[in-house]
Amino acid sequence: MKPTKALSKKISRLALTTKQTNKGFYKGTGSGSMGDHTKHGGFIINWDKVRTYVPPTKDLKDYKASHPFRHKENLGT
């Protein structure tokens, strides 16, 4: 028995699960430990573990992207 074409296309776009891969694959959630729990139920943030994101420059007109991209107004549709 074969699935219909519409169903097989939908299945190919679903998120990857651990049951679809080889042994030892762990997807995770992208979250990590940002600190430590105290013995009294509190939480202390370790700022060395916190992710920080630095923008490329203050003026993005001079910024050269590593890959080509288009702005919405330049798509031509």
XYZ file of N, CA and C in Angstrom:
231
model
N 0.836 -1.178 0.000
C 0.000 0.000 0.000
C 0.884 1.246 0.000
N 0.598 2.194 -0.871
C 1.378 3.424 -0.955
C 0.527 4.604 -0.499
N 1.133 5.569 0.198
C 0.358 6.753 0.586
C 0.089 7.626 -0.634
N -0.924 8.451 -0.543
C -1.222 9.363 -1.636
C -0.103 10.381 -1.769
N -0.001 11.009 -2.941
C 1.074 11.973 -3.168
C 0.989 13.147 -2.203
N -0.220 13.623 -1.939
C -0.379 14.753 -1.027
C 0.103 14.387 0.369
N -0.191 13.172 0.807
C 0.223 12.740 2.138
C 1.732 12.567 2.215
N 2.338 11.993 1.173
C 3.781 11.778 1.203
C 4.537 13.103 1.178
N 4.012 14.121 0.507
C 4.655 15.436 0.516
C 4.572 16.067 1.898
N 3.439 15.900 2.552
C 3.252 16.462 3.889
C 4.193 15.791 4.890
N 4.358 14.485 4.784
C 5.219 13.755 5.713
C 6.668 14.202 5.557
N 7.106 14.480 4.343
C 8.503 14.850 4.133
C 8.840 16.210 4.746
N 7.825 17.039 5.031
C 8.086 18.362 5.591
C 7.936 18.424 7.109
N 7.534 17.336 7.746
C 7.364 17.356 9.195
C 8.716 17.447 9.892
N 8.702 17.831 11.155
C 9.931 17.962 11.925
C 10.581 16.597 12.129
N 11.899 16.586 12.174
C 12.657 15.361 12.371
C 12.515 14.896 13.813
N 12.233 13.623 14.003
C 12.122 13.069 15.349
C 13.240 12.063 15.573
N 13.442 11.673 16.817
C 14.497 10.715 17.140
C 14.179 9.330 16.586
N 12.915 9.043 16.324
C 12.559 7.726 15.785
C 12.875 7.617 14.295
N 13.140 8.720 13.619
C 13.437 8.702 12.186
C 14.936 8.671 11.904
N 15.769 8.657 12.926
C 17.219 8.745 12.720
C 17.914 7.546 13.339
N 19.221 7.535 13.230
C 20.014 6.450 13.785
C 20.121 6.553 15.299
N 20.659 5.517 15.890
C 20.820 5.468 17.344
C 21.780 6.569 17.800
N 21.458 7.203 18.905
C 22.345 8.210 19.472
C 22.001 9.631 19.068
N 21.013 9.829 18.203
C 20.641 11.187 17.801
C 19.799 11.817 18.889
N 20.202 13.003 19.341
C 19.442 13.739 20.347
C 19.241 15.145 19.833
N 18.003 15.517 19.575
C 17.716 16.814 18.979
C 17.857 17.942 19.985
N 17.334 17.772 21.177
C 17.385 18.838 22.172
C 16.390 19.935 21.864
N 16.362 20.954 22.711
C 15.415 22.048 22.531
C 16.109 23.371 22.243
N 17.424 23.384 22.227
C 18.144 24.628 21.993
C 18.345 25.437 23.253
N 17.798 24.956 24.343
C 17.972 25.670 25.603
C 19.157 25.063 26.343
N 19.717 25.825 27.226
C 20.847 25.335 27.991
C 20.800 25.859 29.402
N 21.724 25.414 30.198
C 21.800 25.849 31.586
C 22.364 27.263 31.635
N 21.624 28.177 32.219
C 22.062 29.571 32.320
C 22.485 29.927 33.739
N 22.548 28.949 34.616
C 22.931 29.227 35.990
C 22.822 27.990 36.846
N 22.680 28.210 38.156
C 22.639 27.104 39.106
C 21.479 27.284 40.069
N 20.923 26.152 40.508
C 19.872 26.166 41.515
C 20.513 26.132 42.898
N 19.933 26.888 43.817
C 20.414 26.863 45.199
C 19.681 25.772 45.964
N 20.178 25.432 47.144
C 19.537 24.367 47.917
C 18.207 24.808 48.513
N 17.912 26.112 48.484
C 16.654 26.617 49.028
C 15.621 26.901 47.937
N 15.872 26.467 46.715
C 14.899 26.627 45.641
C 15.081 27.876 44.802
N 16.127 28.630 45.041
C 16.386 29.818 44.233
C 17.200 29.476 42.995
N 17.485 30.485 42.210
C 18.267 30.294 40.995
C 19.241 31.451 40.864
N 20.497 31.144 40.635
C 21.535 32.163 40.465
C 21.988 32.128 39.009
N 21.873 33.261 38.331
C 22.271 33.349 36.925
C 23.786 33.460 36.834
N 24.381 32.607 36.009
C 25.806 32.677 35.717
C 25.939 33.430 34.396
N 26.360 34.683 34.443
C 26.376 35.537 33.256
C 27.402 35.091 32.223
N 28.333 34.202 32.600
C 29.265 33.655 31.616
C 28.578 32.648 30.692
N 27.457 32.063 31.159
C 26.732 31.077 30.363
C 25.612 31.685 29.528
N 25.230 32.918 29.798
C 24.112 33.554 29.104
C 24.548 33.941 27.692
N 23.708 33.601 26.701
C 24.026 33.939 25.312
C 23.817 35.426 25.071
N 24.756 36.035 24.398
C 24.618 37.438 24.017
C 24.820 37.534 22.509
N 24.063 38.389 21.877
C 24.128 38.572 20.435
C 24.579 39.998 20.141
N 25.604 40.121 19.311
C 26.169 41.421 18.975
C 25.772 41.762 17.543
N 25.112 42.901 17.323
C 24.782 43.289 15.946
C 26.051 43.634 15.178
N 26.046 43.502 13.853
C 27.261 43.722 13.074
C 27.787 45.154 13.167
N 26.951 46.137 12.946
C 27.359 47.535 13.046
C 26.149 48.360 13.444
N 26.390 49.615 13.768
C 25.263 50.501 14.070
C 24.550 50.928 12.793
N 25.311 51.143 11.727
C 24.729 51.552 10.453
C 24.750 50.357 9.503
N 23.608 49.751 9.245
C 23.547 48.544 8.430
C 23.665 48.812 6.935
N 23.718 50.077 6.509
C 23.884 50.368 5.080
C 25.265 49.947 4.591
N 26.277 50.026 5.446
C 27.638 49.662 5.064
C 27.952 48.193 5.335
N 27.007 47.451 5.886
C 27.244 46.060 6.262
C 27.198 45.160 5.029
N 28.206 44.328 4.852
C 28.263 43.368 3.757
C 27.899 41.996 4.311
N 26.814 41.422 3.828
C 26.377 40.108 4.291
C 27.260 39.028 3.680
N 27.408 37.914 4.385
C 28.216 36.815 3.877
C 27.466 36.011 2.816
N 26.147 36.192 2.711
C 25.359 35.526 1.685
C 24.402 36.548 1.073
N 24.044 36.392 -0.195
C 23.145 37.371 -0.820
C 21.731 37.243 -0.272
N 21.083 38.360 -0.118
C 19.695 38.369 0.313
C 19.012 39.561 -0.315
N 17.682 39.539 -0.329
C 16.909 40.622 -0.922
C 15.974 41.211 0.118
N 15.728 42.491 -0.022
C 14.727 43.140 0.814
C 13.356 42.900 0.200
N 12.305 43.028 0.989
C 10.948 42.788 0.494
C 10.603 43.683 -0.691
N 11.008 44.953 -0.645
C 10.635 45.880 -1.711
C 11.377 45.593 -3.015
N 12.464 44.807 -2.984
C 13.235 44.520 -4.187
C 12.901 43.166 -4.807
N 11.868 42.488 -4.331
C 11.555 41.164 -4.854
C 10.916 41.213 -6.237
N 10.247 42.311 -6.575
C 9.672 42.451 -7.897
C 8.341 41.745 -8.087
N 7.706 41.330 -7.009
C 6.396 40.685 -7.141
C 5.352 41.470 -6.408
